[in-house]
XYZ file of C-alpha atoms in Angstrom:
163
model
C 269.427 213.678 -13.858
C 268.316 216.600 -16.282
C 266.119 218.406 -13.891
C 266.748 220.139 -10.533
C 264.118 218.560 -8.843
C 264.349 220.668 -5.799
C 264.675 223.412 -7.652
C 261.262 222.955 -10.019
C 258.971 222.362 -6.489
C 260.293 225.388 -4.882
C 259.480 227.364 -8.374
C 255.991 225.931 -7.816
C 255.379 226.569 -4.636
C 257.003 230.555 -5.172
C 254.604 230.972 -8.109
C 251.656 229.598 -6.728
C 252.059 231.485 -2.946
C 253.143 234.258 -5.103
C 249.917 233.971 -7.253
C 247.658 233.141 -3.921
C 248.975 237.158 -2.335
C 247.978 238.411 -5.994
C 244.619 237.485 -5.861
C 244.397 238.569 -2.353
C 245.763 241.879 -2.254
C 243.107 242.296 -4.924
C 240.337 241.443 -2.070
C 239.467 238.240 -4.568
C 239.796 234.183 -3.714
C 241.880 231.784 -5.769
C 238.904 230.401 -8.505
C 238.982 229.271 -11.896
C 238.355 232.753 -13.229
C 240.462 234.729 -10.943
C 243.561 232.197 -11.938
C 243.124 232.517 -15.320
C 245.137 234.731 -18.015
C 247.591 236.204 -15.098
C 251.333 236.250 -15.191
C 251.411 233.785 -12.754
C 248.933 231.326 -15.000
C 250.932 232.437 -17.843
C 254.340 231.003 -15.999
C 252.812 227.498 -15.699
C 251.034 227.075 -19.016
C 254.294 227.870 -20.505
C 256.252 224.887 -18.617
C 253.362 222.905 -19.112
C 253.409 223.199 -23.237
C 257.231 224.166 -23.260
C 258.994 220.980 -21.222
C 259.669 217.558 -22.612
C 257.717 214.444 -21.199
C 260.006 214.323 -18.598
C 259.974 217.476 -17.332
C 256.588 218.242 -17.720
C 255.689 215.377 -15.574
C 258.198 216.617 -12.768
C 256.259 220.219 -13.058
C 252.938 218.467 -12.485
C 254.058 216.439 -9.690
C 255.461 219.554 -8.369
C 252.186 221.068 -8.624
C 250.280 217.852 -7.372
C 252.210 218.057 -3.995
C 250.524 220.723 -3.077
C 247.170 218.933 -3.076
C 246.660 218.759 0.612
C 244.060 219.776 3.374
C 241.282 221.934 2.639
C 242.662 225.436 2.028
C 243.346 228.477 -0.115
C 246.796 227.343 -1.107
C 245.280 223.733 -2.137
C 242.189 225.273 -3.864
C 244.808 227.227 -5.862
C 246.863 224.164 -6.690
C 243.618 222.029 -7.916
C 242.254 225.221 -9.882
C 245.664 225.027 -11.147
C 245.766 221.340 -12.448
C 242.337 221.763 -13.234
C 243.290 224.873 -15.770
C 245.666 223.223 -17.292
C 243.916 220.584 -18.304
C 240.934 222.540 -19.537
C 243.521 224.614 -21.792
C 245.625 221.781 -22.680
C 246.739 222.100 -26.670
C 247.841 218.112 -26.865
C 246.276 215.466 -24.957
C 249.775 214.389 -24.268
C 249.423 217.167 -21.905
C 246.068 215.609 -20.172
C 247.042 212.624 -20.429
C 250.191 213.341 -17.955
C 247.713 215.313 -15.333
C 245.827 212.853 -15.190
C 248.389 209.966 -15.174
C 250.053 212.272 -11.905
C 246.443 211.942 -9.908
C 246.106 208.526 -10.561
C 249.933 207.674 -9.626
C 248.376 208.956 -6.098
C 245.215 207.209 -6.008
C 246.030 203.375 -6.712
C 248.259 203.408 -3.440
C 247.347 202.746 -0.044
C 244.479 205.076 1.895
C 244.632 207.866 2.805
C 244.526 210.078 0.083
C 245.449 213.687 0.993
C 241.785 215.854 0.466
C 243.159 218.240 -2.491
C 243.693 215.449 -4.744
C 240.642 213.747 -3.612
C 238.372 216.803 -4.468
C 240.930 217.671 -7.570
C 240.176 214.117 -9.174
C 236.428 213.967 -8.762
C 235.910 217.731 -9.931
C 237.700 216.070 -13.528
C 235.504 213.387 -13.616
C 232.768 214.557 -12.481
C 232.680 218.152 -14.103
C 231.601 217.602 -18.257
C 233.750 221.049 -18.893
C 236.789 218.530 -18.594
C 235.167 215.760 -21.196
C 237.176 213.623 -19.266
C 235.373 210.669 -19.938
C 235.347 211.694 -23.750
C 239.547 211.654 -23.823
C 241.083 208.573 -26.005
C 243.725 208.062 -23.413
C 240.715 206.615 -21.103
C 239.503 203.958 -23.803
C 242.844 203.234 -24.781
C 243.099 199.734 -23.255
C 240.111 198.033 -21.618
C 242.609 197.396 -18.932
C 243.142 201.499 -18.400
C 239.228 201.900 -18.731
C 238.437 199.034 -16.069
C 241.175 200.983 -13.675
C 239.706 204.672 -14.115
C 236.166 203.224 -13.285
C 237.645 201.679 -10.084
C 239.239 204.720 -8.940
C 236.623 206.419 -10.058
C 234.456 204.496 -8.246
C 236.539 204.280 -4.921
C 236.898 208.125 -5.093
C 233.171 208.814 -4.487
C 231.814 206.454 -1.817
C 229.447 207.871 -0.150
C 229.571 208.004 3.540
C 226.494 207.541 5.461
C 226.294 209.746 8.127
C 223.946 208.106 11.491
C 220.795 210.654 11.679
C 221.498 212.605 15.075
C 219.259 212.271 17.753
C-alpha cells in the first residue's frame, strides 16, 4: 500500500471542517463562489492535479464520504466535487469524479442524500457539459449505464394531495 488511507480522509475532513469555520467566521455559507480560489480550495485542486491515478482516486473517495445528510458540511463536500470537476485541466481528472459517484450509485438503495443531490446537480447542471464528456460515449455499454443511473437518480415521487 502506497497511501495512508487513514491518513488522506482525516486530511479531508481537517481541510474541509477547516474550510466550513472559514467561510463562517466570515458570516458567509459554503457555495460555489465562496469555495472558490481559497487556501483551502487551493489544497485540494493541488492533490487533485498533483497525485497519480491511484491516489487521486483515494482523495476523491475521501472527499465523496462526506456526501451524507442534508447539511453545511455535505453542501461543502458536493460544492467541492462539483469544483473540481468544473476546473478540471484533464478529463482524466472528471473522468475519476465521476467514476467515484457512480461506484456509489450502481449498489443497493439507499443512497446517502449528498451524493444523490451531488450526482444530479452534474448531470443536470449544463455548466458541467457532462453529457458533452468523451468518457460518457466511450462504450455504448458506459452510455446505456449513465442513462440508467441517470434515470434511477431522478424519479419523481408523487406526493398524495393532502386533504
Amino acid at each position: 500500500v502506497r497511501y495512508n488511507i487513514p491518513l488522506m480522509n482525516a486530511l479531508v475532513l481537517y481541510v474541509g471542517t477547516q474550510a466550513i469555520a472559514y467561510i463562517r467566521n466570515k458570516g458567509h455559507t459554503p457555495n460555489m463562489s465562496t469555495i472558490a480560489h481559497s487556501a483551502h480550495m487551493d489544497i485540494f485542486q493541488n492533490l487533485a492535479v498533483d497525485l497519480d491515478t491511484e491516489g487521486r482516486y483515494l482523495f476523491l473517495n475521501a472527499i465523496a464520504n462526506q456526501l451524507r445528510y442534508p447539511n453545511s458540511h455535505t453542501h461543502y463536500f458536493s460544492c467541492t466535487l462539483l469544483y473540481l470537476f468544473a476546473e478540471a485541466n484533464t478529463e482524466a481528472i472528471q473522468e475519476q469524479i465521476t467514476r467515484v459517484l457512480l461506484e456509489r450509485l450502481i449498489v443497493n438503495r439507499p443512497h446517502p442524500w449528498g451524493l444523490l443531490i451531488t450526482f444530479i446537480e452534474l448531470i443536470k447542471n449544463p455548466t458541467y457539459r457532462f453529457w458533452q464528456h468523451e468518457f460518457v460515449h466511450c462504450a455504448p455499454e458506459i452510455e446505456k449505464l449513465f442513462e440508467s443511473v441517470a434515470r434511477s437518480c431522478m424519479v419523481k415521487t408523487s406526493v398524495p394531495p393532502q386533504e
